Amino acid sequence: MTKLFKIAFLSLLAGILLLPAASLPVRAAGSAAVEAGAGDKKRDKKKKQEADTAAKATPYEKLFKDKRVETVRGGGLTLHLAADKLYLELPDSLLGRGLMITTTIERTGDPGDGLAHQQPVPPYMVEFGRGKSDTLLYMREFAPVVIVDGSPAMREAVGRSNIGPIAASYAVKARTPDKKSSVVDVTALFVGDAKRLRPIDPEGGNTYGGWMTAKADYKKDRSMLTGVTGGKGCVSVVGELSYGTTVSFLGVLDLWKDKPQSIV
């Protein structure tokens, strides 16, 4: 029945189109034109409204618009995991303050490079600061505290001689709605093979007490962020990093080469 109805409709439409122009029903044609014009106006109005809404959106709102975002807070910091990007909300009050970043192995494909629940590298002490521009934040390695006996001028001179190096810079993507924090993309810090955060024990079992040379080549195309957690004075980033490990005798004879493994 449905097929017959469709065929009949198409045949009728074809018959109308074949009529001479003088015999076409003028009112029907005019009504169709009015309806078409009204439809165009409605579409144009809707597009304009959408454009106005997009234009009014703040940079902060645009950053997360139409994205599935996982947000956690802890220790005054806020993390947003949006798709494959990790954003840090850093309050102005924490600029110039020491922050500690630790690496912990949750799971591993090769215990010779580190064990589950091990912290294979020392904590990384950093501080964020802003230069003359409001568009960049700099991450500086935290300078060691040097205690000096002497005059204030001597202590100041020693302090000026022990500043920490700038390790990275981050473009400010947006300011938070309350204008008290900057939002930066720190994805590369956690899935960019930062040497100070590598989940590889440099003195692990694969070195065989120093008789073997163990090398781990980072595989960016096989590494990813998988989640974020927060609370208890800190925030945490969870990711799966992939490496190709090579173990050789005194750096000459390969015991195995580019063996794939993942560490969470």
CSV table of C-alpha atoms in Angstrom, one decimal:
chain,number,residue,atom,x,y,z
A,1,MET,CA,0.0,0.0,0.0
A,2,THR,CA,2.8,2.4,0.8
A,3,LYS,CA,4.5,1.7,-2.5
A,4,LEU,CA,1.4,2.4,-4.5
A,5,PHE,CA,0.9,5.6,-2.6
A,6,LYS,CA,4.4,6.8,-3.4
A,7,ILE,CA,4.1,5.9,-7.1
A,8,ALA,CA,0.7,7.7,-7.4
A,9,PHE,CA,2.2,10.8,-5.8
A,10,LEU,CA,5.1,10.9,-8.1
A,11,SER,CA,2.9,10.4,-11.1
A,12,LEU,CA,0.6,13.2,-10.1
A,13,LEU,CA,3.6,15.5,-9.5
A,14,ALA,CA,4.9,14.7,-12.9
A,15,GLY,CA,1.5,15.5,-14.5
A,16,ILE,CA,1.4,19.0,-12.9
A,17,LEU,CA,4.9,19.8,-14.1
A,18,LEU,CA,3.9,18.9,-17.7
A,19,LEU,CA,0.9,21.3,-17.7
A,20,PRO,CA,1.3,24.6,-19.8
A,21,ALA,CA,2.3,27.6,-17.7
A,22,ALA,CA,-1.0,29.4,-18.2
A,23,SER,CA,-2.9,26.5,-16.6
A,24,LEU,CA,-0.9,26.3,-13.4
A,25,PRO,CA,-2.9,27.2,-10.2
A,26,VAL,CA,-1.5,30.7,-9.4
A,27,ARG,CA,-2.7,30.7,-5.8
A,28,ALA,CA,-0.9,27.4,-5.0
A,29,ALA,CA,2.3,28.6,-6.6
A,30,GLY,CA,2.2,31.8,-4.7
A,31,SER,CA,1.5,30.0,-1.4
A,32,ALA,CA,4.5,27.8,-2.0
A,33,ALA,CA,6.7,30.8,-2.6
A,34,VAL,CA,5.5,32.5,0.6
A,35,GLU,CA,6.1,29.3,2.6
A,36,ALA,CA,9.6,28.9,1.1
A,37,GLY,CA,10.4,32.5,1.9
A,38,ALA,CA,9.2,32.1,5.5
A,39,GLY,CA,11.3,28.9,5.9
A,40,ASP,CA,14.4,30.7,4.7
A,41,LYS,CA,13.8,33.6,7.1
A,42,LYS,CA,13.4,31.1,10.0
A,43,ARG,CA,16.7,29.3,9.0
A,44,ASP,CA,18.5,32.7,8.7
A,45,LYS,CA,17.2,33.8,12.1
A,46,LYS,CA,18.3,30.5,13.7
A,47,LYS,CA,21.8,30.8,12.2
A,48,LYS,CA,22.1,34.3,13.4
A,49,GLN,CA,21.1,33.3,16.9
A,50,GLU,CA,23.6,30.5,16.9
A,51,ALA,CA,26.3,32.9,15.7
A,52,ASP,CA,25.5,35.5,18.3
A,53,THR,CA,25.6,32.8,21.1
A,54,ALA,CA,29.0,31.6,19.8
A,55,ALA,CA,30.3,35.2,19.7
A,56,LYS,CA,29.2,35.9,23.2
A,57,ALA,CA,30.9,32.7,24.6
A,58,THR,CA,34.0,33.5,26.7
A,59,PRO,CA,37.4,31.9,25.8
A,60,TYR,CA,36.9,29.7,28.9
A,61,GLU,CA,33.5,28.4,27.6
A,62,LYS,CA,34.9,27.9,24.1
A,63,LEU,CA,37.7,25.7,25.5
A,64,PHE,CA,35.3,23.1,26.7
A,65,LYS,CA,32.2,23.6,24.4
A,66,ASP,CA,30.8,20.4,23.0
A,67,LYS,CA,33.5,18.3,24.6
A,68,ARG,CA,33.2,15.5,27.2
A,69,VAL,CA,35.2,16.9,30.1
A,70,GLU,CA,36.4,15.1,33.3
A,71,THR,CA,37.2,17.6,36.0
A,72,VAL,CA,38.9,17.1,39.4
A,73,ARG,CA,40.1,19.4,42.2
A,74,GLY,CA,42.6,19.1,45.0
A,75,GLY,CA,45.3,21.1,46.7
A,76,GLY,CA,44.0,24.3,45.2
A,77,LEU,CA,44.5,22.9,41.6
A,78,THR,CA,41.9,21.9,39.0
A,79,LEU,CA,42.5,19.5,36.2
A,80,HIS,CA,40.2,19.2,33.1
A,81,LEU,CA,40.7,16.1,30.8
A,82,ALA,CA,38.9,17.0,27.6
A,83,ALA,CA,39.3,14.3,24.9
A,84,ASP,CA,43.1,13.9,24.6
A,85,LYS,CA,44.0,17.2,26.1
A,86,LEU,CA,44.8,18.0,29.7
A,87,TYR,CA,44.2,21.5,31.1
A,88,LEU,CA,45.5,22.9,34.4
A,89,GLU,CA,43.7,25.7,36.2
A,90,LEU,CA,46.4,27.4,38.2
A,91,PRO,CA,45.3,30.1,40.7
A,92,ASP,CA,47.3,33.3,40.7
A,93,SER,CA,47.8,32.7,44.5
A,94,LEU,CA,50.0,29.6,43.7
A,95,LEU,CA,52.3,31.4,41.3
A,96,GLY,CA,55.9,31.3,42.7
A,97,ARG,CA,54.9,28.6,45.1
A,98,GLY,CA,56.7,25.2,45.1
A,99,LEU,CA,54.8,22.3,43.6
A,100,MET,CA,55.8,18.6,43.8
A,101,ILE,CA,55.2,16.2,41.0
A,102,THR,CA,55.7,12.5,41.7
A,103,THR,CA,55.6,9.5,39.3
A,104,THR,CA,54.2,6.2,40.6
A,105,ILE,CA,53.9,3.0,38.5
A,106,GLU,CA,50.5,1.4,38.8
A,107,ARG,CA,51.0,-1.5,36.3
A,108,THR,CA,53.8,-2.5,34.1
A,109,GLY,CA,54.6,-4.9,31.3
A,110,ASP,CA,58.3,-5.5,32.4
A,111,PRO,CA,59.2,-5.4,36.2
A,112,GLY,CA,62.9,-5.1,35.0
A,113,ASP,CA,62.1,-1.4,34.3
A,114,GLY,CA,60.2,-0.8,37.5
A,115,LEU,CA,57.8,-2.4,39.9
A,116,ALA,CA,54.1,-1.7,40.6
A,117,HIS,CA,53.6,1.0,43.2
A,118,GLN,CA,57.2,2.0,42.9
A,119,GLN,CA,58.3,5.7,42.5
A,120,PRO,CA,61.1,5.1,40.0
A,121,VAL,CA,62.4,8.7,39.9
A,122,PRO,CA,62.8,11.4,42.6
A,123,PRO,CA,60.0,13.9,43.1
A,124,TYR,CA,60.1,16.8,40.7
A,125,MET,CA,59.9,20.2,42.4
A,126,VAL,CA,58.7,23.1,40.2
A,127,GLU,CA,57.1,26.5,40.4
A,128,PHE,CA,55.0,28.4,37.9
A,129,GLY,CA,55.5,32.1,37.2
A,130,ARG,CA,54.4,34.8,34.8
A,131,GLY,CA,56.7,37.1,32.8
A,132,LYS,CA,55.9,40.6,31.7
A,133,SER,CA,53.1,39.2,29.5
A,134,ASP,CA,49.8,37.8,30.8
A,135,THR,CA,49.7,35.3,27.8
A,136,LEU,CA,52.4,32.9,29.1
A,137,LEU,CA,53.2,30.9,32.2
A,138,TYR,CA,56.7,29.6,32.8
A,139,MET,CA,57.5,26.4,34.7
A,140,ARG,CA,60.8,26.7,36.5
A,141,GLU,CA,62.6,24.0,38.4
A,142,PHE,CA,62.5,24.8,42.1
A,143,ALA,CA,65.8,26.2,43.3
A,144,PRO,CA,67.4,24.4,46.2
A,145,VAL,CA,67.4,26.4,49.5
A,146,VAL,CA,70.9,27.6,50.4
A,147,ILE,CA,71.4,28.7,54.0
A,148,VAL,CA,74.2,31.3,54.4
A,149,ASP,CA,75.6,32.9,57.5
A,150,GLY,CA,76.4,36.5,56.9
A,151,SER,CA,75.0,39.8,56.0
A,152,PRO,CA,71.6,40.3,54.2
A,153,ALA,CA,73.5,41.5,51.2
A,154,MET,CA,75.5,38.2,51.1
A,155,ARG,CA,72.4,36.1,51.4
A,156,GLU,CA,70.7,38.0,48.6
A,157,ALA,CA,73.8,37.6,46.4
A,158,VAL,CA,73.9,33.8,47.1
A,159,GLY,CA,70.1,33.6,46.3
A,160,ARG,CA,70.6,35.4,43.0
A,161,SER,CA,73.3,32.9,42.1
A,162,ASN,CA,71.0,29.8,42.6
A,163,ILE,CA,67.8,30.4,40.6
A,164,GLY,CA,66.1,27.4,39.0
A,165,PRO,CA,66.2,27.0,35.2
A,166,ILE,CA,63.0,27.4,33.1
A,167,ALA,CA,61.9,24.0,32.1
A,168,ALA,CA,58.9,24.8,29.9
A,169,SER,CA,56.5,27.6,28.9
A,170,TYR,CA,52.7,27.3,28.4
A,171,ALA,CA,50.4,29.7,26.5
A,172,VAL,CA,47.4,30.8,28.6
A,173,LYS,CA,44.4,29.5,26.8
A,174,ALA,CA,41.8,31.3,29.0
A,175,ARG,CA,41.2,32.9,32.3
A,176,THR,CA,38.6,31.4,34.6
A,177,PRO,CA,35.2,33.2,35.0
A,178,ASP,CA,36.3,34.7,38.4
A,179,LYS,CA,39.5,36.0,36.8
A,180,LYS,CA,41.6,34.4,39.6
A,181,SER,CA,43.2,31.5,37.6
A,182,SER,CA,44.9,30.8,34.3
A,183,VAL,CA,44.2,27.8,32.2
A,184,VAL,CA,47.1,26.1,30.4
A,185,ASP,CA,47.5,23.0,28.3
A,186,VAL,CA,49.9,20.6,30.1
A,187,THR,CA,49.3,17.5,28.0
A,188,ALA,CA,52.9,17.4,26.8
A,189,LEU,CA,54.2,17.4,30.3
A,190,PHE,CA,52.6,14.1,31.0
A,191,VAL,CA,52.6,12.3,27.6
A,192,GLY,CA,55.6,14.0,26.1
A,193,ASP,CA,58.3,11.9,27.7
A,194,ALA,CA,59.5,14.5,30.2
A,195,LYS,CA,62.8,13.0,31.5
A,196,ARG,CA,62.2,14.0,35.1
A,197,LEU,CA,58.8,12.2,35.2
A,198,ARG,CA,59.8,9.0,33.3
A,199,PRO,CA,58.3,5.8,34.9
A,200,ILE,CA,61.5,3.9,34.2
A,201,ASP,CA,63.8,2.9,37.0
A,202,PRO,CA,67.4,3.8,35.7
A,203,GLU,CA,68.8,1.2,38.1
A,204,GLY,CA,66.1,-1.5,37.5
A,205,GLY,CA,66.5,-5.2,37.1
A,206,ASN,CA,67.2,-5.0,33.4
A,207,THR,CA,70.6,-3.4,34.2
A,208,TYR,CA,71.7,-6.5,36.0
A,209,GLY,CA,73.6,-4.5,38.6
A,210,GLY,CA,75.4,-2.5,36.0
A,211,TRP,CA,76.5,-5.3,33.7
A,212,MET,CA,73.9,-4.5,31.2
A,213,THR,CA,72.9,-1.2,29.5
A,214,ALA,CA,69.1,-0.7,29.5
A,215,LYS,CA,67.5,1.8,27.1
A,216,ALA,CA,63.8,2.7,26.7
A,217,ASP,CA,62.6,4.5,23.6
A,218,TYR,CA,59.4,6.4,24.1
A,219,LYS,CA,56.5,5.6,21.6
A,220,LYS,CA,54.3,8.7,21.4
A,221,ASP,CA,51.8,7.1,19.0
A,222,ARG,CA,51.1,4.4,21.5
A,223,SER,CA,50.8,6.5,24.6
A,224,MET,CA,47.7,8.3,26.0
A,225,LEU,CA,46.0,9.9,29.0
A,226,THR,CA,43.3,7.7,30.5
A,227,GLY,CA,41.9,9.7,33.5
A,228,VAL,CA,42.4,12.2,36.3
A,229,THR,CA,41.7,11.9,40.1
A,230,GLY,CA,41.6,14.5,42.8
A,231,GLY,CA,41.2,15.1,46.5
A,232,LYS,CA,43.3,14.9,49.7
A,233,GLY,CA,45.4,17.9,48.9
A,234,CYS,CA,46.5,16.8,45.4
A,235,VAL,CA,45.4,16.0,41.9
A,236,SER,CA,46.6,13.0,39.8
A,237,VAL,CA,47.0,12.2,36.2
A,238,VAL,CA,46.6,8.6,34.9
A,239,GLY,CA,48.1,7.6,31.6
A,240,GLU,CA,49.5,4.6,29.7
A,241,LEU,CA,52.9,5.2,28.3
A,242,SER,CA,54.6,2.8,25.8
A,243,TYR,CA,58.3,2.1,25.2
A,244,GLY,CA,60.5,-0.1,23.2
A,245,THR,CA,63.2,-1.4,25.5
A,246,THR,CA,66.7,-2.5,24.5
A,247,VAL,CA,69.1,-4.3,26.8
A,248,SER,CA,72.7,-4.9,25.7
A,249,PHE,CA,75.9,-6.2,27.3
A,250,LEU,CA,78.1,-3.2,27.9
A,251,GLY,CA,76.3,-1.4,25.2
A,252,VAL,CA,77.7,-3.7,22.5
A,253,LEU,CA,75.8,-7.1,22.3
A,254,ASP,CA,72.0,-6.8,22.4
A,255,LEU,CA,70.2,-9.2,24.7
A,256,TRP,CA,66.9,-8.0,23.2
A,257,LYS,CA,66.1,-4.9,21.2
A,258,ASP,CA,63.1,-2.6,21.0
A,259,LYS,CA,60.9,-4.9,23.1
A,260,PRO,CA,57.5,-3.3,23.4
A,261,GLN,CA,56.0,-2.7,26.8
A,262,SER,CA,53.5,-0.4,28.5
A,263,ILE,CA,53.5,1.3,31.9
A,264,VAL,CA,50.4,2.7,33.6
